[in-house]
């Protein structure tokens, strides 16, 4: 099951996404952290988030770039220990397949890190001063497709940075365009999409509204559940 959780800064989207993972009852819970740490403030933020996850059973994996590599690590871990044994509710020694959940937080950081690396690759610099939008989007979508196949439940946190109406320079606009395409791709694959506003998750009823952008499907429509 794939779930997209998005919202503005301080909306409560991270807390809600974490609750979704915990409620999934997965035996394996991976937290994929995409924040690139550059200074003491960043290190303090990472440490604070780690403490918040203490005791909740998460395995933290750092992935500021190349989400596909992390997906392969998770898949390898699942395959190498994909069964466990229980005695309660089954014959002793019966082997069952364990459930795996992945929480990726957050897509905004991943897009920024991929687009504006400390050292850009030759031949891929765009007019935005970073990696070309199309290259960034292609890399991330390819990695996400690997991630989608490596676990039972995938919860992805992303952000809404499109509503303040400010004017931006070309590098920021390029980032926003790439993020919007990636968000739309995730939504097109997601079983559930939530927007979190003031700590309240609003479930969006989707009808393959974005599938036509990627799969050649027919355009549908979307509405807030219950509206």
Short mmCIF file of C-alpha atoms in Angstrom, two decimals:
data_model
loop_
_atom_site.label_atom_id
_atom_site.label_comp_id
_atom_site.label_asym_id
_atom_site.label_seq_id
_atom_site.Cartn_x
_atom_site.Cartn_y
_atom_site.Cartn_z
CA UNK A 1 0.00 0.00 0.00
CA UNK A 2 1.35 3.42 -0.98
CA UNK A 3 0.33 6.55 0.92
CA UNK A 4 1.22 10.18 0.20
CA UNK A 5 1.03 12.63 3.10
CA UNK A 6 1.58 16.29 2.33
CA UNK A 7 1.02 19.66 3.91
CA UNK A 8 2.59 22.97 4.78
CA UNK A 9 5.38 23.63 7.24
CA UNK A 10 4.35 22.79 10.81
CA UNK A 11 1.07 21.23 9.63
CA UNK A 12 1.57 17.99 11.58
CA UNK A 13 2.16 15.88 8.48
CA UNK A 14 5.24 14.16 9.91
CA UNK A 15 3.48 13.10 13.10
CA UNK A 16 0.50 11.77 11.15
CA UNK A 17 2.73 9.83 8.75
CA UNK A 18 4.56 8.24 11.67
CA UNK A 19 1.24 7.21 13.21
CA UNK A 20 0.28 5.54 9.93
CA UNK A 21 3.44 3.43 10.02
CA UNK A 22 2.94 2.44 13.64
CA UNK A 23 -0.71 1.53 13.02
CA UNK A 24 0.33 -0.70 10.11
CA UNK A 25 1.57 -3.28 12.65
CA UNK A 26 4.62 -3.95 10.49
CA UNK A 27 7.32 -6.09 12.05
CA UNK A 28 9.99 -4.15 10.15
CA UNK A 29 9.75 -0.36 10.14
CA UNK A 30 12.28 1.70 8.17
CA UNK A 31 12.62 5.47 8.49
CA UNK A 32 14.32 6.88 5.38
CA UNK A 33 15.71 10.30 6.28
CA UNK A 34 16.46 12.58 3.32
CA UNK A 35 17.78 15.62 5.16
CA UNK A 36 21.29 16.66 4.16
CA UNK A 37 23.16 17.85 7.27
CA UNK A 38 25.42 20.86 6.67
CA UNK A 39 25.78 22.51 10.08
CA UNK A 40 25.18 22.25 13.82
CA UNK A 41 21.57 23.33 13.49
CA UNK A 42 20.92 20.50 11.03
CA UNK A 43 22.63 18.00 13.33
CA UNK A 44 20.49 19.15 16.26
CA UNK A 45 17.33 18.74 14.17
CA UNK A 46 18.33 15.22 13.14
CA UNK A 47 19.11 14.27 16.73
CA UNK A 48 15.78 15.68 17.92
CA UNK A 49 13.91 13.62 15.34
CA UNK A 50 15.86 10.50 16.31
CA UNK A 51 14.86 10.96 19.95
CA UNK A 52 11.22 11.33 18.94
CA UNK A 53 11.44 7.93 17.22
CA UNK A 54 13.19 6.21 20.12
CA UNK A 55 11.39 3.09 21.29
CA UNK A 56 9.08 2.94 18.26
CA UNK A 57 11.00 0.23 16.44
CA UNK A 58 12.27 2.24 13.47
CA UNK A 59 15.48 1.39 11.64
CA UNK A 60 16.83 4.74 10.41
CA UNK A 61 18.46 4.91 6.98
CA UNK A 62 20.11 8.12 5.75
CA UNK A 63 19.33 8.89 2.10
CA UNK A 64 19.88 12.53 1.13
CA UNK A 65 20.16 11.33 -2.51
CA UNK A 66 19.72 8.13 -4.56
CA UNK A 67 16.58 6.67 -3.06
CA UNK A 68 16.97 3.65 -5.32
CA UNK A 69 20.13 2.57 -3.48
CA UNK A 70 18.26 2.61 -0.17
CA UNK A 71 15.38 0.66 -1.72
CA UNK A 72 17.84 -2.03 -2.76
CA UNK A 73 19.30 -2.16 0.75
CA UNK A 74 15.83 -2.58 2.22
CA UNK A 75 14.97 -5.27 -0.33
CA UNK A 76 18.19 -7.13 0.46
CA UNK A 77 17.43 -6.97 4.17
CA UNK A 78 13.90 -8.26 3.68
CA UNK A 79 15.08 -11.11 1.47
CA UNK A 80 17.85 -12.16 3.84
CA UNK A 81 15.49 -12.36 6.83
CA UNK A 82 12.07 -12.46 5.29
CA UNK A 83 10.54 -15.03 7.63
CA UNK A 84 10.05 -15.37 11.34
CA UNK A 85 8.56 -18.00 13.62
CA UNK A 86 5.70 -17.74 16.10
CA UNK A 87 3.99 -20.12 18.48
CA UNK A 88 0.89 -18.05 19.31
CA UNK A 89 -1.96 -18.57 16.85
CA UNK A 90 -0.14 -21.16 14.77
CA UNK A 91 1.57 -24.46 15.12
CA UNK A 92 4.94 -24.06 16.81
CA UNK A 93 7.65 -23.54 14.24
CA UNK A 94 5.27 -22.45 11.50
CA UNK A 95 6.97 -19.91 9.25
CA UNK A 96 5.18 -16.69 8.37
CA UNK A 97 6.21 -13.82 6.12
CA UNK A 98 6.85 -10.62 8.09
CA UNK A 99 5.41 -7.25 7.10
CA UNK A 100 7.63 -4.31 6.14
CA UNK A 101 6.77 -0.60 6.22
CA UNK A 102 8.86 2.32 4.99
CA UNK A 103 8.43 5.98 5.97
CA UNK A 104 10.27 8.40 3.67
CA UNK A 105 10.67 11.93 5.03
CA UNK A 106 10.63 14.06 3.12
CA UNK A 107 10.38 14.48 -0.64
CA UNK A 108 11.12 18.21 -0.49
CA UNK A 109 14.61 17.52 0.86
CA UNK A 110 15.26 14.72 -1.63
CA UNK A 111 14.36 16.88 -4.64
CA UNK A 112 16.51 19.76 -3.37
CA UNK A 113 19.48 17.50 -2.68
CA UNK A 114 19.27 15.85 -6.09
CA UNK A 115 18.91 19.17 -7.90
CA UNK A 116 21.55 21.16 -6.02
CA UNK A 117 24.36 18.78 -4.97
CA UNK A 118 27.62 20.17 -3.52
CA UNK A 119 29.35 19.14 -6.76
CA UNK A 120 27.27 18.96 -9.93
CA UNK A 121 27.96 16.33 -12.55
CA UNK A 122 29.50 17.46 -15.85
CA UNK A 123 27.03 18.04 -18.63
CA UNK A 124 23.93 18.09 -16.45
CA UNK A 125 23.90 21.68 -15.20
CA UNK A 126 20.72 23.51 -16.09
CA UNK A 127 19.87 27.18 -16.30
CA UNK A 128 18.82 26.88 -12.66
CA UNK A 129 22.44 26.46 -11.58
CA UNK A 130 21.85 22.84 -10.62
CA UNK A 131 21.00 19.53 -12.24
CA UNK A 132 18.44 19.67 -15.04
CA UNK A 133 14.82 19.23 -13.90
CA UNK A 134 14.21 16.31 -16.23
CA UNK A 135 17.28 14.46 -14.92
CA UNK A 136 16.25 15.02 -11.29
CA UNK A 137 12.68 13.88 -11.90
CA UNK A 138 13.81 10.80 -13.83
CA UNK A 139 16.24 9.77 -11.08
CA UNK A 140 13.72 10.17 -8.30
CA UNK A 141 10.88 8.42 -10.13
CA UNK A 142 13.19 5.51 -10.98
CA UNK A 143 14.20 5.24 -7.33
CA UNK A 144 10.60 5.46 -6.14
CA UNK A 145 9.59 2.61 -8.44
CA UNK A 146 12.24 0.47 -6.73
CA UNK A 147 11.05 1.62 -3.32
CA UNK A 148 7.42 0.76 -4.12
CA UNK A 149 8.39 -2.86 -4.76
CA UNK A 150 10.51 -3.43 -1.64
CA UNK A 151 7.92 -3.16 1.16
CA UNK A 152 4.29 -3.83 1.99
CA UNK A 153 3.50 -0.26 3.09
CA UNK A 154 5.20 2.88 1.79
CA UNK A 155 4.37 6.24 3.39
CA UNK A 156 5.92 9.31 1.76
CA UNK A 157 5.89 12.77 3.29
CA UNK A 158 6.03 15.76 0.97
CA UNK A 159 5.27 19.44 1.23
CA UNK A 160 3.02 22.07 -0.21
CA UNK A 161 5.22 25.00 -1.22
CA UNK A 162 2.98 26.32 -3.97
CA UNK A 163 0.46 28.58 -2.25
CA UNK A 164 2.18 31.73 -0.98
CA UNK A 165 2.08 33.59 -4.31
CA UNK A 166 5.58 35.03 -3.97
CA UNK A 167 7.87 35.68 -6.91
CA UNK A 168 10.87 33.36 -7.14
CA UNK A 169 14.13 33.20 -9.01
CA UNK A 170 14.64 30.59 -11.73
CA UNK A 171 16.43 28.08 -9.47
CA UNK A 172 13.53 28.07 -7.00
CA UNK A 173 10.95 27.81 -9.77
CA UNK A 174 12.87 24.88 -11.26
CA UNK A 175 12.86 23.14 -7.87
CA UNK A 176 9.13 23.75 -7.43
CA UNK A 177 8.34 22.37 -10.89
CA UNK A 178 10.36 19.22 -10.22
CA UNK A 179 8.72 18.73 -6.83
CA UNK A 180 5.24 19.16 -8.31
CA UNK A 181 5.91 16.50 -10.97
CA UNK A 182 7.26 14.06 -8.37
CA UNK A 183 4.30 14.73 -6.07
CA UNK A 184 1.91 14.07 -8.97
CA UNK A 185 3.70 10.84 -9.80
CA UNK A 186 3.44 9.60 -6.20
CA UNK A 187 -0.24 10.57 -6.09
CA UNK A 188 -0.85 8.65 -9.32
CA UNK A 189 0.55 5.50 -7.70
CA UNK A 190 -0.85 6.01 -4.22
CA UNK A 191 -3.69 4.03 -2.69
CA UNK A 192 -4.34 6.89 -0.27
CA UNK A 193 -3.49 10.61 -0.29
CA UNK A 194 -3.80 12.88 2.74
CA UNK A 195 -3.40 16.61 3.13
CA UNK A 196 -2.68 17.62 6.73
CA UNK A 197 -3.93 21.05 7.81
CA UNK A 198 -3.44 22.35 11.36
CA UNK A 199 -2.83 18.80 12.57
CA UNK A 200 -5.98 17.47 10.90
CA UNK A 201 -5.50 14.87 8.14
CA UNK A 202 -7.92 15.25 5.22
CA UNK A 203 -8.21 12.11 3.13
CA UNK A 204 -8.46 12.85 -0.58
CA UNK A 205 -10.62 10.47 -2.61
CA UNK A 206 -8.68 9.90 -5.82
CA UNK A 207 -9.91 8.50 -9.13
CA UNK A 208 -6.61 7.95 -10.95
CA UNK A 209 -6.49 11.70 -11.40
CA UNK A 210 -2.80 11.77 -12.29
CA UNK A 211 -2.41 8.43 -14.04
CA UNK A 212 -2.84 9.99 -17.50
CA UNK A 213 0.38 11.97 -16.96
CA UNK A 214 2.47 8.82 -16.70
CA UNK A 215 0.53 5.74 -17.85
CA UNK A 216 -1.61 6.97 -20.69
CA UNK A 217 -4.78 6.52 -18.64
CA UNK A 218 -7.83 8.73 -18.83
CA UNK A 219 -8.01 11.79 -16.63
CA UNK A 220 -10.26 11.49 -13.63
CA UNK A 221 -11.18 13.82 -10.82
CA UNK A 222 -10.49 14.25 -7.14
CA UNK A 223 -12.41 15.52 -4.17
CA UNK A 224 -12.11 15.70 -0.43
CA UNK A 225 -13.64 12.58 1.10
CA UNK A 226 -17.12 13.34 2.35
CA UNK A 227 -17.40 16.59 0.38
#
